[in-house]
PDB file of C-alpha atoms in Angstrom:
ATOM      1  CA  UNK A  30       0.000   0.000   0.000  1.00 59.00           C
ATOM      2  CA  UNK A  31       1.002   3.238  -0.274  1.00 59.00           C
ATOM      3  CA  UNK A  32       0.551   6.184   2.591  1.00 60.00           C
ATOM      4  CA  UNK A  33       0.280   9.347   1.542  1.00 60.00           C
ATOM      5  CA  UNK A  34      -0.716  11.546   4.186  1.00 60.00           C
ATOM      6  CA  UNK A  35       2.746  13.237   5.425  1.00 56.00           C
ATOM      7  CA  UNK A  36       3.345  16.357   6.944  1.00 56.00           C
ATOM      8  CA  UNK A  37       6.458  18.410   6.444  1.00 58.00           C
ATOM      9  CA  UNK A  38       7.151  21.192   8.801  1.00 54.00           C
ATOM     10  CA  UNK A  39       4.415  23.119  10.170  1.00 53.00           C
ATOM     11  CA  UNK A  40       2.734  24.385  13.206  1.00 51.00           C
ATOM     12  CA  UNK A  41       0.771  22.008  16.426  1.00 54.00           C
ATOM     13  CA  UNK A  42      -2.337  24.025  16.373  1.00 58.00           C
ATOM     14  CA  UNK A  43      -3.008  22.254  20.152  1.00 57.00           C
ATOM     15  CA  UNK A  44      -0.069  23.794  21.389  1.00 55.00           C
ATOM     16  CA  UNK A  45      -0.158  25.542  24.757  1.00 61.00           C
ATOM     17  CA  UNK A  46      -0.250  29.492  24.094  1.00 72.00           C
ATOM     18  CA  UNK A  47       2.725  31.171  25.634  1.00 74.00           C
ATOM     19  CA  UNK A  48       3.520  34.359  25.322  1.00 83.00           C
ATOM     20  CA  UNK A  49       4.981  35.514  28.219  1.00 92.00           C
ATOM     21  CA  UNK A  50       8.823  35.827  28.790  1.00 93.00           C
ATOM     22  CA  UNK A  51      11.258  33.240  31.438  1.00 95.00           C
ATOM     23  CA  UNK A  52      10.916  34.401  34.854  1.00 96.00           C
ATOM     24  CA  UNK A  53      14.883  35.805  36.287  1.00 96.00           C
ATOM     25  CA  UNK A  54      15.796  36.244  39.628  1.00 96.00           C
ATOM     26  CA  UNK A  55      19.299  37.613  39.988  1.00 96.00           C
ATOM     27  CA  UNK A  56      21.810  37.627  43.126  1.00 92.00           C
ATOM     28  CA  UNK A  57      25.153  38.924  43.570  1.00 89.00           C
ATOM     29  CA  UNK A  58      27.804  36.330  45.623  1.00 82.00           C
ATOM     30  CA  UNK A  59      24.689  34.801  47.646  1.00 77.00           C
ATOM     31  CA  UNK A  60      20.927  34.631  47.119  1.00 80.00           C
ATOM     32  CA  UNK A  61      20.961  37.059  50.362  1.00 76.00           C
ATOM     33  CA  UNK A  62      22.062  40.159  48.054  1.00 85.00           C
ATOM     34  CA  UNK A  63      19.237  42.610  47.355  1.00 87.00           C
ATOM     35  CA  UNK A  64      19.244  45.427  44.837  1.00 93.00           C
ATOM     36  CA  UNK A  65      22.226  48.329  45.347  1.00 92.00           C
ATOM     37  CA  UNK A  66      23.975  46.306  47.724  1.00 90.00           C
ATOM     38  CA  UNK A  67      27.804  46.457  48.535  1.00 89.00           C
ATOM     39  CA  UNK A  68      29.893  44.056  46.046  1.00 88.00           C
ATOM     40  CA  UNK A  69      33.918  43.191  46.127  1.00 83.00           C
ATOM     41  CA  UNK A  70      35.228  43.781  42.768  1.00 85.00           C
ATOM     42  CA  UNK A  71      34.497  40.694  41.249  1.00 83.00           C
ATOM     43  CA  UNK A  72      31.455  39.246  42.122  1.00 86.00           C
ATOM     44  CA  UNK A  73      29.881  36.606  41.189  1.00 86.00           C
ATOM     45  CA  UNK A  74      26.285  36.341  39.123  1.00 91.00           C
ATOM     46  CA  UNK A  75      24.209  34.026  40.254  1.00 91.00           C
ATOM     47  CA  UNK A  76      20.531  33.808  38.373  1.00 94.00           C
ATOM     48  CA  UNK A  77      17.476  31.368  38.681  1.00 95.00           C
ATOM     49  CA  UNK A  78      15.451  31.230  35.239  1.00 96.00           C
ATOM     50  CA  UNK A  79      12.255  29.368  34.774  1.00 96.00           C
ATOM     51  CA  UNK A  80      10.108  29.323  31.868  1.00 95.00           C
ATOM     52  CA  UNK A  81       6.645  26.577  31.207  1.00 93.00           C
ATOM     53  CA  UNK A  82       8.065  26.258  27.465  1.00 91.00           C
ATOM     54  CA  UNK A  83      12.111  25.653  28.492  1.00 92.00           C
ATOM     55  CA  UNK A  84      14.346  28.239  28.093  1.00 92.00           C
ATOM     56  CA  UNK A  85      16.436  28.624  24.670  1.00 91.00           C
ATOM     57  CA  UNK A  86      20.278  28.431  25.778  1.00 89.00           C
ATOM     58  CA  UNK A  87      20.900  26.280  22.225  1.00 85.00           C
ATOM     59  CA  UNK A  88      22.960  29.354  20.689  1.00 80.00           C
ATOM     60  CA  UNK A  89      21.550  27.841  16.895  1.00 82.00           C
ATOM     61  CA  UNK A  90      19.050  31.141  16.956  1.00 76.00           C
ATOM     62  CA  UNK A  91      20.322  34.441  15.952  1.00 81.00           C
ATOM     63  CA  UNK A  92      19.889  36.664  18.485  1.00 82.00           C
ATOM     64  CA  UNK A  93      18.016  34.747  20.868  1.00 88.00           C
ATOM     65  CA  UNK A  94      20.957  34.092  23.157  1.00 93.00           C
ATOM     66  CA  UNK A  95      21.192  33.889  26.693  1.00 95.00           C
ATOM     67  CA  UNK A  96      23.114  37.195  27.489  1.00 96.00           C
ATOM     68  CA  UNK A  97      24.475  39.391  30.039  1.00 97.00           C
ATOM     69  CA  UNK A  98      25.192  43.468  29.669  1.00 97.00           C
ATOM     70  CA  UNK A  99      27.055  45.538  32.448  1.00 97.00           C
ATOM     71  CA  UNK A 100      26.467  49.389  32.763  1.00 96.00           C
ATOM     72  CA  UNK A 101      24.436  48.821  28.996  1.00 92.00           C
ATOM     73  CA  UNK A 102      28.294  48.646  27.527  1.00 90.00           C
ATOM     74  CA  UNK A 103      30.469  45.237  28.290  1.00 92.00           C
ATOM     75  CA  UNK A 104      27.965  42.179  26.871  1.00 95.00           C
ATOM     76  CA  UNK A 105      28.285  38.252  27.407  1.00 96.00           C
ATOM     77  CA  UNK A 106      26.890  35.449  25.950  1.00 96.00           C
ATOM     78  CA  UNK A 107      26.282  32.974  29.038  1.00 96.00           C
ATOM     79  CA  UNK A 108      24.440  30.061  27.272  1.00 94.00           C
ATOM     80  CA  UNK A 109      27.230  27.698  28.206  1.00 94.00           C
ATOM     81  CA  UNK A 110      26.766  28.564  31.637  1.00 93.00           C
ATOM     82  CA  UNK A 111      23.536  27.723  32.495  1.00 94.00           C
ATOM     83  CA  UNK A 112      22.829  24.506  34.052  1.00 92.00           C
ATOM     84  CA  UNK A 113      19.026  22.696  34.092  1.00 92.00           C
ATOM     85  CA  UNK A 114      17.626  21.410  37.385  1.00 91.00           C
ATOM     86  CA  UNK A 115      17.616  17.967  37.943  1.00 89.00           C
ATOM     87  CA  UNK A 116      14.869  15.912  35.483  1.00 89.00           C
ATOM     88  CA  UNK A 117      13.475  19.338  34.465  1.00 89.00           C
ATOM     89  CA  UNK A 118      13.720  21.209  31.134  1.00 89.00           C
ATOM     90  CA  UNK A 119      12.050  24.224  32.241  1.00 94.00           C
ATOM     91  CA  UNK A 120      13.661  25.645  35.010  1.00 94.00           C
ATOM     92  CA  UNK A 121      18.172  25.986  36.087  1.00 93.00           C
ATOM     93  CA  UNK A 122      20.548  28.454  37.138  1.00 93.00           C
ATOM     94  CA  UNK A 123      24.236  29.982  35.989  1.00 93.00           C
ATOM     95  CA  UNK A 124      26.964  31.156  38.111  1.00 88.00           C
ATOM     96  CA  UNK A 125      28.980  34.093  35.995  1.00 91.00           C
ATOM     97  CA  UNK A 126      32.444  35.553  37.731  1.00 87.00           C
ATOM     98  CA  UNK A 127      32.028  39.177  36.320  1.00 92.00           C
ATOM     99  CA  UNK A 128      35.850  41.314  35.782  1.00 91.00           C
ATOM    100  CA  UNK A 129      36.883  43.180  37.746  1.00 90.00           C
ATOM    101  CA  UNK A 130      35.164  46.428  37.681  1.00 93.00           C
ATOM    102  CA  UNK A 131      35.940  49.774  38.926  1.00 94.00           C
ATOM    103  CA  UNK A 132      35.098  50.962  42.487  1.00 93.00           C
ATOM    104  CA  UNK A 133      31.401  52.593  42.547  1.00 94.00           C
ATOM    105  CA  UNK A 134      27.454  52.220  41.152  1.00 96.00           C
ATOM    106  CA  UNK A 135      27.183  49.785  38.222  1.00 97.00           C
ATOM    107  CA  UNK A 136      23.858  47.848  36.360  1.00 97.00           C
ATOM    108  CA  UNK A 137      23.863  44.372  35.521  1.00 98.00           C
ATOM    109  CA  UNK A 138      20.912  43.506  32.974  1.00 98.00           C
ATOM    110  CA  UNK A 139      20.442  39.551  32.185  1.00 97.00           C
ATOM    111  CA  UNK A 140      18.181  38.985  28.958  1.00 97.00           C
ATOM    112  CA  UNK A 141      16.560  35.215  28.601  1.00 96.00           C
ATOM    113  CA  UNK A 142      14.178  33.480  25.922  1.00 95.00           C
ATOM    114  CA  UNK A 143      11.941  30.509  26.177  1.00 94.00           C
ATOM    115  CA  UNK A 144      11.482  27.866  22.858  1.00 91.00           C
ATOM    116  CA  UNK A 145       8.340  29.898  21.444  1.00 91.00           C
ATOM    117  CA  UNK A 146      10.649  32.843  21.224  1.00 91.00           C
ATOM    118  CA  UNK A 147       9.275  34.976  24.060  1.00 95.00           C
ATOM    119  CA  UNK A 148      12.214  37.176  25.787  1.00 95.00           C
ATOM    120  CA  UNK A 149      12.386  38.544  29.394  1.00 96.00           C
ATOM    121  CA  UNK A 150      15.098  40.542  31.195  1.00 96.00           C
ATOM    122  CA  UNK A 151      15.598  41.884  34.874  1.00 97.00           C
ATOM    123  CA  UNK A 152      18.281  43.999  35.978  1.00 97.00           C
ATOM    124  CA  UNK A 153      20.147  44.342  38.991  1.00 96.00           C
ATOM    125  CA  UNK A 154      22.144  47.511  40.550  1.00 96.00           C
ATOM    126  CA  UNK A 155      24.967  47.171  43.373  1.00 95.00           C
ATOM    127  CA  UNK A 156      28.266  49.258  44.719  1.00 94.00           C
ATOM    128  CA  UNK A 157      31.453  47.974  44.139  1.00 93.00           C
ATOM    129  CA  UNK A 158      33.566  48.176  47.407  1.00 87.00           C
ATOM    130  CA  UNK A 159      37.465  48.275  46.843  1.00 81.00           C
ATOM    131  CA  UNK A 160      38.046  46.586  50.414  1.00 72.00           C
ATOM    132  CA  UNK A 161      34.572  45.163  51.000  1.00 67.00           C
ATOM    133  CA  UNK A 162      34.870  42.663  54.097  1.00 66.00           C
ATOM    134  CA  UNK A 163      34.364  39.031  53.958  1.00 62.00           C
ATOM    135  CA  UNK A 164      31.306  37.442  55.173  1.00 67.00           C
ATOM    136  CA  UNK A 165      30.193  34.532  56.036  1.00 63.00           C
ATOM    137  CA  UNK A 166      26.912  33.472  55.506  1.00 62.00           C
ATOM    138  CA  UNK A 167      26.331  30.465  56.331  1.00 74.00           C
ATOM    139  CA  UNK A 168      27.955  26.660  57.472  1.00 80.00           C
ATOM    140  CA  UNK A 169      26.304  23.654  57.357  1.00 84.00           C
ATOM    141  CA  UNK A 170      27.234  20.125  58.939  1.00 87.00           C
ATOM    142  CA  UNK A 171      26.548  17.334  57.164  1.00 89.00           C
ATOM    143  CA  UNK A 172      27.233  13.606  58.471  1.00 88.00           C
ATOM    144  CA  UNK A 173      26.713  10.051  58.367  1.00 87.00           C
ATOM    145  CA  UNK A 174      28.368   7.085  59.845  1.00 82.00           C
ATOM    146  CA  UNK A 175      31.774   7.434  58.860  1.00 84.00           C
ATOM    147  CA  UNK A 176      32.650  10.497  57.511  1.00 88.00           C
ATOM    148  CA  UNK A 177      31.361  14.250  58.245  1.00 91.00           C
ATOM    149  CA  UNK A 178      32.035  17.388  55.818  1.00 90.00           C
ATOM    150  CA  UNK A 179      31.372  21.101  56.969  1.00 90.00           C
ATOM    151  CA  UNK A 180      30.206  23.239  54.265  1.00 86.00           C
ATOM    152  CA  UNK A 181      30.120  27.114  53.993  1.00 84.00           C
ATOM    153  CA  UNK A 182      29.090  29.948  51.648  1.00 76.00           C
ATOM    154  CA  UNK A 183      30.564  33.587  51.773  1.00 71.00           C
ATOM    155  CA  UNK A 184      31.210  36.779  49.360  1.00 66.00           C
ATOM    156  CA  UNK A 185      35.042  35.840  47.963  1.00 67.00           C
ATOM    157  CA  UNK A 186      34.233  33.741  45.206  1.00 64.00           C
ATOM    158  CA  UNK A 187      37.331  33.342  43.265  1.00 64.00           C
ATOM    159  CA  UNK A 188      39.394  34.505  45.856  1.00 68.00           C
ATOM    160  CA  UNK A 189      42.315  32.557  48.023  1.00 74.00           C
ATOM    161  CA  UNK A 190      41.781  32.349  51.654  1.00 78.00           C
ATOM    162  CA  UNK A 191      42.791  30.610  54.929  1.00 84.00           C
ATOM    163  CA  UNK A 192      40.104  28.755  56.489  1.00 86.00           C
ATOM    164  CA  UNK A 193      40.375  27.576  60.277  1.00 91.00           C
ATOM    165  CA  UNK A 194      37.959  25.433  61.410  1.00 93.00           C
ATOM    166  CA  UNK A 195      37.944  24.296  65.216  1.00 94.00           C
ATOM    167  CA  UNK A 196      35.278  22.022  67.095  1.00 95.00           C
ATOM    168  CA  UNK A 197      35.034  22.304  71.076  1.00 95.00           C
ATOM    169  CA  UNK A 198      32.794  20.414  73.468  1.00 93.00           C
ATOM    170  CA  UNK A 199      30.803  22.214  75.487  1.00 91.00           C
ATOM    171  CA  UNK A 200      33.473  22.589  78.291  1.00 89.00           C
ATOM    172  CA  UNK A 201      35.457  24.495  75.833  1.00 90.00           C
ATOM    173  CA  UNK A 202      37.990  22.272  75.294  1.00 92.00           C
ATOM    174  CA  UNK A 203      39.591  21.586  71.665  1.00 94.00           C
ATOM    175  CA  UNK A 204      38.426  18.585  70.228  1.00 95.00           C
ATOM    176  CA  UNK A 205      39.692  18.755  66.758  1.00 95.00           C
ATOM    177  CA  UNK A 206      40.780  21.445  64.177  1.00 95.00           C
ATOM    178  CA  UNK A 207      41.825  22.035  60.229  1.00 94.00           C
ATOM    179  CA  UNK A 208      43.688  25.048  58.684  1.00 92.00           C
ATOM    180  CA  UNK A 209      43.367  24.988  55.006  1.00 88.00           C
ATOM    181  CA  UNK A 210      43.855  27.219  51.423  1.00 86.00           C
ATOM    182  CA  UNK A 211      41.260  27.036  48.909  1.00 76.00           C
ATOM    183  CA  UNK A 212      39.260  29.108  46.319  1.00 71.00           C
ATOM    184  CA  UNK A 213      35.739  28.843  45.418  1.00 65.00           C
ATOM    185  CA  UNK A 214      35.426  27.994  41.894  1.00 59.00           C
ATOM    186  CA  UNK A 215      31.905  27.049  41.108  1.00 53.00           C
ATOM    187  CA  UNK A 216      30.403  28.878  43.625  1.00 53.00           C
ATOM    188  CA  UNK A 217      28.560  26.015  45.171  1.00 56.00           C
ATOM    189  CA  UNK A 218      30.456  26.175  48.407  1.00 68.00           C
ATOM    190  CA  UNK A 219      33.701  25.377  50.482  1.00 81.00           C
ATOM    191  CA  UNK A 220      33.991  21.860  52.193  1.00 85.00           C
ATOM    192  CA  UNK A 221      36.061  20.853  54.959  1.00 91.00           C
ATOM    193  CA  UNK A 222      35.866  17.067  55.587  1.00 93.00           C
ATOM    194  CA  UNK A 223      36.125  15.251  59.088  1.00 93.00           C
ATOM    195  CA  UNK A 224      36.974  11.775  59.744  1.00 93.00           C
ATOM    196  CA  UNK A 225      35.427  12.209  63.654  1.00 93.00           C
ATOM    197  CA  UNK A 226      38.639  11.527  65.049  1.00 94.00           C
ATOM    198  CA  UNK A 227      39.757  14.062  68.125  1.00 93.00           C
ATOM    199  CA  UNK A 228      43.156  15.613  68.680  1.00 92.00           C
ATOM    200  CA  UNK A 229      43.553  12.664  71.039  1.00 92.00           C
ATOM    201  CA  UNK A 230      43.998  10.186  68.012  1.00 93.00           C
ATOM    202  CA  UNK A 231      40.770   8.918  69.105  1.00 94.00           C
ATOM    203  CA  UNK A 232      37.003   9.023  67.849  1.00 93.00           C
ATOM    204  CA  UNK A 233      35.011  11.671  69.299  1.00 92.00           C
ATOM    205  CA  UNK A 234      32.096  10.798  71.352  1.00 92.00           C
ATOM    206  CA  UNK A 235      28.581  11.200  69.991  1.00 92.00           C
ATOM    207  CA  UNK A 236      26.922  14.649  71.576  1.00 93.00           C
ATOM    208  CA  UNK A 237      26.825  18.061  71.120  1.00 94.00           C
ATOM    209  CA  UNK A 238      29.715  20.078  70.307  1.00 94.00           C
ATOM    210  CA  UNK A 239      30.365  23.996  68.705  1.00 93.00           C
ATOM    211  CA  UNK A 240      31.968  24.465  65.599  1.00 94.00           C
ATOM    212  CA  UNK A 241      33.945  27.978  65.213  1.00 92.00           C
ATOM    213  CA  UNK A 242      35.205  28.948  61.450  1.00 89.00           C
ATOM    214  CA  UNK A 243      37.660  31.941  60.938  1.00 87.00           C
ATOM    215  CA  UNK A 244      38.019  32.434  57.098  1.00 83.00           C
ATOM    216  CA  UNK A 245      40.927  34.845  56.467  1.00 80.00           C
ATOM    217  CA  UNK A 246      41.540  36.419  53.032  1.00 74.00           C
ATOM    218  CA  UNK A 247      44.473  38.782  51.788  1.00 66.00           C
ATOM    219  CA  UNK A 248      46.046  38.145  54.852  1.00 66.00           C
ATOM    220  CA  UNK A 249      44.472  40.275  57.215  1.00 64.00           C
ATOM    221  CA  UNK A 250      40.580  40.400  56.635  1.00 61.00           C
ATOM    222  CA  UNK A 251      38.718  38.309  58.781  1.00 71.00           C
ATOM    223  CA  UNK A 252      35.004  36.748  59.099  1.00 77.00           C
ATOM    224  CA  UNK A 253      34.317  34.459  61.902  1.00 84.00           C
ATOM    225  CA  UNK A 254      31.119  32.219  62.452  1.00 84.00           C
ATOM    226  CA  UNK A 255      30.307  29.472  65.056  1.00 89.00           C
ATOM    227  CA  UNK A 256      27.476  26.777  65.092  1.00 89.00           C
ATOM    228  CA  UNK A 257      25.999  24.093  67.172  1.00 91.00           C
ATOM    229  CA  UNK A 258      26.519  20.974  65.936  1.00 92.00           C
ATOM    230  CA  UNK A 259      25.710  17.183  67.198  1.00 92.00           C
ATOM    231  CA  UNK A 260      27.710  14.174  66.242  1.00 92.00           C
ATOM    232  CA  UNK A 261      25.639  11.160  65.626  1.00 83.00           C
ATOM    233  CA  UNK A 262      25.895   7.374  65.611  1.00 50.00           C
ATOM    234  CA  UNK A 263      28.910   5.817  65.329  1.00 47.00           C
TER     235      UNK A 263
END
């Protein structure tokens, strides 16, 4: 037989109607930073896009890329940067390490299209600091039977520092500590591992102890945070 009833390109008239652009939210460093904030002189972009019809970061249509403009002058194309979620096509994020820019005000604007061609951009303002401090924002302890990690966020993304990280009981004596060097390069976090064993060669008990972090960059700034944390099963 002989089937002649094939289509060649097209339109799905039962497709959903969308015409309204992805949704951008934009942070500087941390999703704590809010519009004309204090920056160092790098930062770091961070943006969370979402769009019903997927967003276009393909590159194979003219003009329809994923891109960044600072003070409406220096322009990047970041569709290589952006990363889906997990089992979903219509939502991710992008981390972007901007140059170095000059001390004072500047505007970031971040421009975004779905796959039926829709565009969207939001813009974000901030104050570049020469000698903005470090922060800390945040540490998190994270365990299980064998191994624990402490994990932290701050504002010197691609910057060297000194991390110190000591653990006391509640008596205040030393249980354990770790001085290291690193540099955030994916802006996902720092991690300090822990095997549980004490300063005593031994494992630590199970219980409640305080964890104190001094992060030290350029050699003299400092930023210091302490948490509660319990050790569990052995």
């Amino acid at each position: 037989g002989v089937f002649e009833d094939f289509i060649v390109g097209g339109s799905n008239n039962d497709a959903a109607k969308d015409s309204i652009g992805p949704s951008i939210r934009l942070f500087l460093n941390d999703t704590l930073f809010c519009d004309g904030g204090n920056t160092n002189l790098n930062p770091t972009l961070i943006a969370f896009l979402q769009d019903s019809s997927g967003l276009n970061t393909s590159g194979n249509s003219i003009g329809h890329d994923l891109m960044l403009s600072i003070d409406g002058e220096q322009k990047f194309n970041l569709n290589q940067y952006y990363e889906s979620d997990i089992d979903s096509y219509v939502s991710g994020k992008l981390s972007f390490n901007l140059p170095e820019l000059t001390e004072g005000y500047h505007q970031l604007t971040l421009k975004a299209w779905d796959m039926q061609n829709n565009s969207n951009q939001a813009s974000l303002s901030f104050y570049v600091k020469k000698n903005e401090p470090s922060k800390l924002f945040d540490i998190v302890f994270e365990q299980n039977q064998e191994s624990a990690a402490f994990i932290f966020t701050h504002n010197r993304p691609q910057v060297w520092m000194n991390a110190e990280l000591r653990v006391y009981d509640l008596s205040g004596r030393l249980q354990w500590q770790s001085n290291q060097s690193m540099i955030n390069k994916d802006n996902h976090g720092e991690r300090i591992e822990w095997n549980y064993i004490g300063m005593n060669g031994l494992r630590i008990e199970n219980g409640l102890y305080i964890c104190h972090l001094i992060v030290q960059t350029n050699g003299k700034e400092e930023a210091v945070i302490s948490r509660k944390i319990v050790v569990g099963a052995k």
